[in-house]
């Protein structure tokens, strides 16, 4: 029996402007509340977690990420 594994991704995008830390929040799928960019790894599209996360953030926020660091897996 084959099992499907689904891997969830959550991005915490932090920027510091005018000496103030800021965290990126996006609207949820219903267009209501704000939340961190979140989605599911698409292994057929993204070969690495980094590429998946970059794609996820760009699709949800229209922002292209610069430096990226994976803190926990």
Tab-separated table of N, CA and C in Angstrom:
chain	number	residue	atom	x	y	z
A	1	UNK	N	0.850	-1.169	0.000
A	1	UNK	CA	0.000	0.000	0.000
A	1	UNK	C	0.900	1.238	0.000
A	2	UNK	N	0.610	2.161	-0.899
A	2	UNK	CA	1.395	3.386	-0.997
A	2	UNK	C	0.687	4.501	-0.227
A	3	UNK	N	1.479	5.274	0.479
A	3	UNK	CA	0.939	6.402	1.240
A	3	UNK	C	1.423	7.699	0.634
A	4	UNK	N	0.544	8.652	0.594
A	4	UNK	CA	0.915	9.973	0.107
A	4	UNK	C	1.368	10.805	1.298
A	5	UNK	N	2.506	11.450	1.153
A	5	UNK	CA	3.036	12.314	2.198
A	5	UNK	C	2.855	13.757	1.741
A	6	UNK	N	2.278	14.558	2.603
A	6	UNK	CA	2.077	15.967	2.288
A	6	UNK	C	2.940	16.799	3.231
A	7	UNK	N	3.723	17.697	2.668
A	7	UNK	CA	4.620	18.522	3.458
A	7	UNK	C	4.141	19.967	3.428
A	8	UNK	N	3.807	20.499	4.602
A	8	UNK	CA	3.345	21.880	4.701
A	8	UNK	C	4.511	22.839	4.858
A	9	UNK	N	4.360	24.015	4.272
A	9	UNK	CA	5.389	25.056	4.350
A	9	UNK	C	4.795	26.310	4.970
A	10	UNK	N	5.545	26.934	5.844
A	10	UNK	CA	5.163	28.228	6.407
A	10	UNK	C	6.388	29.131	6.352
A	11	UNK	N	6.209	30.330	5.801
A	11	UNK	CA	7.312	31.278	5.682
A	11	UNK	C	7.143	32.403	6.696
A	12	UNK	N	8.215	32.714	7.398
A	12	UNK	CA	8.251	33.883	8.266
A	12	UNK	C	9.263	34.835	7.618
A	13	UNK	N	8.736	35.841	6.942
A	13	UNK	CA	9.576	36.787	6.218
A	13	UNK	C	9.723	38.031	7.091
A	14	UNK	N	10.979	38.327	7.471
A	14	UNK	CA	11.260	39.438	8.371
A	14	UNK	C	12.132	40.454	7.644
A	15	UNK	N	11.769	41.710	7.788
A	15	UNK	CA	12.577	42.803	7.250
A	15	UNK	C	12.710	43.853	8.341
A	16	UNK	N	13.804	44.591	8.295
A	16	UNK	CA	13.998	45.695	9.234
A	16	UNK	C	14.097	46.970	8.412
A	17	UNK	N	13.150	47.879	8.669
A	17	UNK	CA	13.166	49.181	8.004
A	17	UNK	C	13.015	50.253	9.072
A	18	UNK	N	13.789	51.299	8.935
A	18	UNK	CA	13.780	52.390	9.922
A	18	UNK	C	13.949	51.827	11.342
A	19	UNK	N	14.821	50.834	11.453
A	19	UNK	CA	15.143	50.186	12.735
A	19	UNK	C	13.945	49.496	13.388
A	20	UNK	N	12.912	49.195	12.601
A	20	UNK	CA	11.736	48.490	13.101
A	20	UNK	C	11.608	47.149	12.392
A	21	UNK	N	11.533	46.043	13.138
A	21	UNK	CA	11.314	44.748	12.482
A	21	UNK	C	9.878	44.659	11.966
A	22	UNK	N	9.737	44.059	10.801
A	22	UNK	CA	8.413	43.876	10.198
A	22	UNK	C	8.298	42.440	9.722
A	23	UNK	N	7.103	41.862	9.877
A	23	UNK	CA	6.834	40.492	9.448
A	23	UNK	C	5.779	40.536	8.350
A	24	UNK	N	6.032	39.812	7.254
A	24	UNK	CA	5.102	39.765	6.142
A	24	UNK	C	3.877	38.925	6.502
A	25	UNK	N	2.704	39.514	6.329
A	25	UNK	CA	1.447	38.794	6.470
A	25	UNK	C	0.687	38.920	5.156
A	26	UNK	N	-0.016	37.859	4.783
A	26	UNK	CA	-0.827	37.851	3.571
A	26	UNK	C	-2.270	37.536	3.949
A	27	UNK	N	-3.193	37.902	3.080
A	27	UNK	CA	-4.600	37.571	3.333
A	27	UNK	C	-4.806	36.080	3.126
A	28	UNK	N	-5.683	35.483	3.943
A	28	UNK	CA	-5.970	34.063	3.760
A	28	UNK	C	-6.746	33.865	2.459
A	29	UNK	N	-6.997	32.611	2.087
A	29	UNK	CA	-7.631	32.306	0.803
A	29	UNK	C	-9.004	32.939	0.657
A	30	UNK	N	-9.702	33.176	1.767
A	30	UNK	CA	-11.033	33.780	1.716
A	30	UNK	C	-10.962	35.302	1.615
A	31	UNK	N	-9.750	35.857	1.658
A	31	UNK	CA	-9.587	37.297	1.583
A	31	UNK	C	-9.891	38.002	2.891
A	32	UNK	N	-9.936	37.251	3.970
A	32	UNK	CA	-10.284	37.817	5.272
A	32	UNK	C	-9.077	38.117	6.118
A	33	UNK	N	-8.800	37.247	7.077
A	33	UNK	CA	-7.733	37.459	8.043
A	33	UNK	C	-6.354	37.450	7.389
A	34	UNK	N	-5.395	38.041	8.104
A	34	UNK	CA	-4.000	38.020	7.677
A	34	UNK	C	-3.289	36.863	8.364
A	35	UNK	N	-2.337	36.258	7.658
A	35	UNK	CA	-1.589	35.126	8.196
A	35	UNK	C	-0.218	35.075	7.533
A	36	UNK	N	0.647	34.246	8.076
A	36	UNK	CA	1.935	33.997	7.439
A	36	UNK	C	1.692	33.269	6.120
A	37	UNK	N	2.564	33.465	5.125
A	37	UNK	CA	2.430	32.701	3.883
A	37	UNK	C	2.562	31.202	4.185
A	38	UNK	N	1.573	30.441	3.752
A	38	UNK	CA	1.518	29.009	4.065
A	38	UNK	C	1.031	28.249	2.850
A	39	UNK	N	1.540	27.052	2.670
A	39	UNK	CA	1.090	26.208	1.563
A	39	UNK	C	1.642	24.806	1.693
A	40	UNK	N	1.567	24.061	0.603
A	40	UNK	CA	2.003	22.668	0.574
A	40	UNK	C	3.095	22.532	-0.484
A	41	UNK	N	4.114	21.750	-0.170
A	41	UNK	CA	5.194	21.474	-1.118
A	41	UNK	C	4.631	20.729	-2.322
A	42	UNK	N	4.921	21.224	-3.516
A	42	UNK	CA	4.539	20.549	-4.756
A	42	UNK	C	5.809	19.926	-5.332
A	43	UNK	N	6.038	18.654	-5.007
A	43	UNK	CA	7.283	17.976	-5.387
A	43	UNK	C	7.424	17.847	-6.901
A	44	UNK	N	6.326	17.900	-7.636
A	44	UNK	CA	6.418	17.800	-9.093
A	44	UNK	C	6.894	19.123	-9.710
A	45	UNK	N	6.764	20.218	-8.966
A	45	UNK	CA	7.161	21.537	-9.465
A	45	UNK	C	8.471	22.016	-8.861
A	46	UNK	N	8.663	21.786	-7.570
A	46	UNK	CA	9.810	22.337	-6.849
A	46	UNK	C	10.741	21.223	-6.391
A	47	UNK	N	12.009	21.320	-6.790
A	47	UNK	CA	12.980	20.282	-6.459
A	47	UNK	C	13.525	20.400	-5.053
A	48	UNK	N	13.434	21.585	-4.453
A	48	UNK	CA	13.975	21.786	-3.108
A	48	UNK	C	12.975	22.569	-2.256
A	49	UNK	N	13.167	22.502	-0.952
A	49	UNK	CA	12.325	23.285	-0.047
A	49	UNK	C	12.508	24.778	-0.301
A	50	UNK	N	13.740	25.187	-0.592
A	50	UNK	CA	13.995	26.608	-0.835
A	50	UNK	C	13.223	27.107	-2.055
A	51	UNK	N	13.260	26.359	-3.154
A	51	UNK	CA	12.519	26.771	-4.341
A	51	UNK	C	11.018	26.797	-4.067
A	52	UNK	N	10.536	25.824	-3.324
A	52	UNK	CA	9.112	25.771	-2.989
A	52	UNK	C	8.704	26.986	-2.170
A	53	UNK	N	9.520	27.335	-1.201
A	53	UNK	CA	9.201	28.475	-0.341
A	53	UNK	C	9.252	29.787	-1.122
A	54	UNK	N	10.237	29.937	-1.974
A	54	UNK	CA	10.327	31.144	-2.802
A	54	UNK	C	9.084	31.282	-3.683
A	55	UNK	N	8.676	30.180	-4.304
A	55	UNK	CA	7.487	30.196	-5.154
A	55	UNK	C	6.245	30.529	-4.347
A	56	UNK	N	6.119	29.922	-3.183
A	56	UNK	CA	4.968	30.149	-2.308
A	56	UNK	C	4.842	31.625	-1.931
A	57	UNK	N	5.929	32.219	-1.479
A	57	UNK	CA	5.898	33.624	-1.060
A	57	UNK	C	5.603	34.528	-2.252
A	58	UNK	N	6.211	34.257	-3.393
A	58	UNK	CA	5.973	35.101	-4.571
A	58	UNK	C	4.511	35.011	-5.025
A	59	UNK	N	3.939	33.806	-5.014
A	59	UNK	CA	2.547	33.641	-5.434
A	59	UNK	C	1.582	34.350	-4.480
A	60	UNK	N	1.876	34.332	-3.199
A	60	UNK	CA	0.951	34.889	-2.221
A	60	UNK	C	1.154	36.374	-1.952
A	61	UNK	N	2.343	36.908	-2.279
A	61	UNK	CA	2.618	38.298	-1.930
A	61	UNK	C	3.141	39.152	-3.091
A	62	UNK	N	3.495	38.533	-4.196
A	62	UNK	CA	4.095	39.214	-5.343
A	62	UNK	C	5.464	39.806	-4.996
A	63	UNK	N	6.097	39.294	-3.934
A	63	UNK	CA	7.441	39.727	-3.551
A	63	UNK	C	8.451	38.646	-3.893
A	64	UNK	N	9.615	39.069	-4.376
A	64	UNK	CA	10.694	38.135	-4.659
A	64	UNK	C	11.665	38.180	-3.479
A	65	UNK	N	11.912	37.024	-2.876
A	65	UNK	CA	12.780	36.961	-1.707
A	65	UNK	C	14.241	37.087	-2.095
A	66	UNK	N	15.004	37.732	-1.241
A	66	UNK	CA	16.452	37.791	-1.387
A	66	UNK	C	17.062	36.654	-0.577
A	67	UNK	N	17.784	37.016	0.482
A	67	UNK	CA	18.417	36.034	1.356
A	67	UNK	C	17.358	35.173	2.027
A	68	UNK	N	17.606	33.874	2.076
A	68	UNK	CA	16.675	32.948	2.695
A	68	UNK	C	17.455	31.968	3.561
A	69	UNK	N	16.961	31.730	4.752
A	69	UNK	CA	17.620	30.776	5.661
A	69	UNK	C	16.565	29.849	6.244
A	70	UNK	N	16.836	28.553	6.140
A	70	UNK	CA	15.940	27.559	6.726
A	70	UNK	C	16.362	27.309	8.151
A	71	UNK	N	15.458	27.598	9.088
A	71	UNK	CA	15.805	27.473	10.501
A	71	UNK	C	15.469	26.099	11.076
A	72	UNK	N	14.330	25.553	10.714
A	72	UNK	CA	13.919	24.238	11.240
A	72	UNK	C	13.244	23.447	10.155
A	73	UNK	N	13.371	22.140	10.244
A	73	UNK	CA	12.692	21.241	9.310
A	73	UNK	C	11.890	20.250	10.106
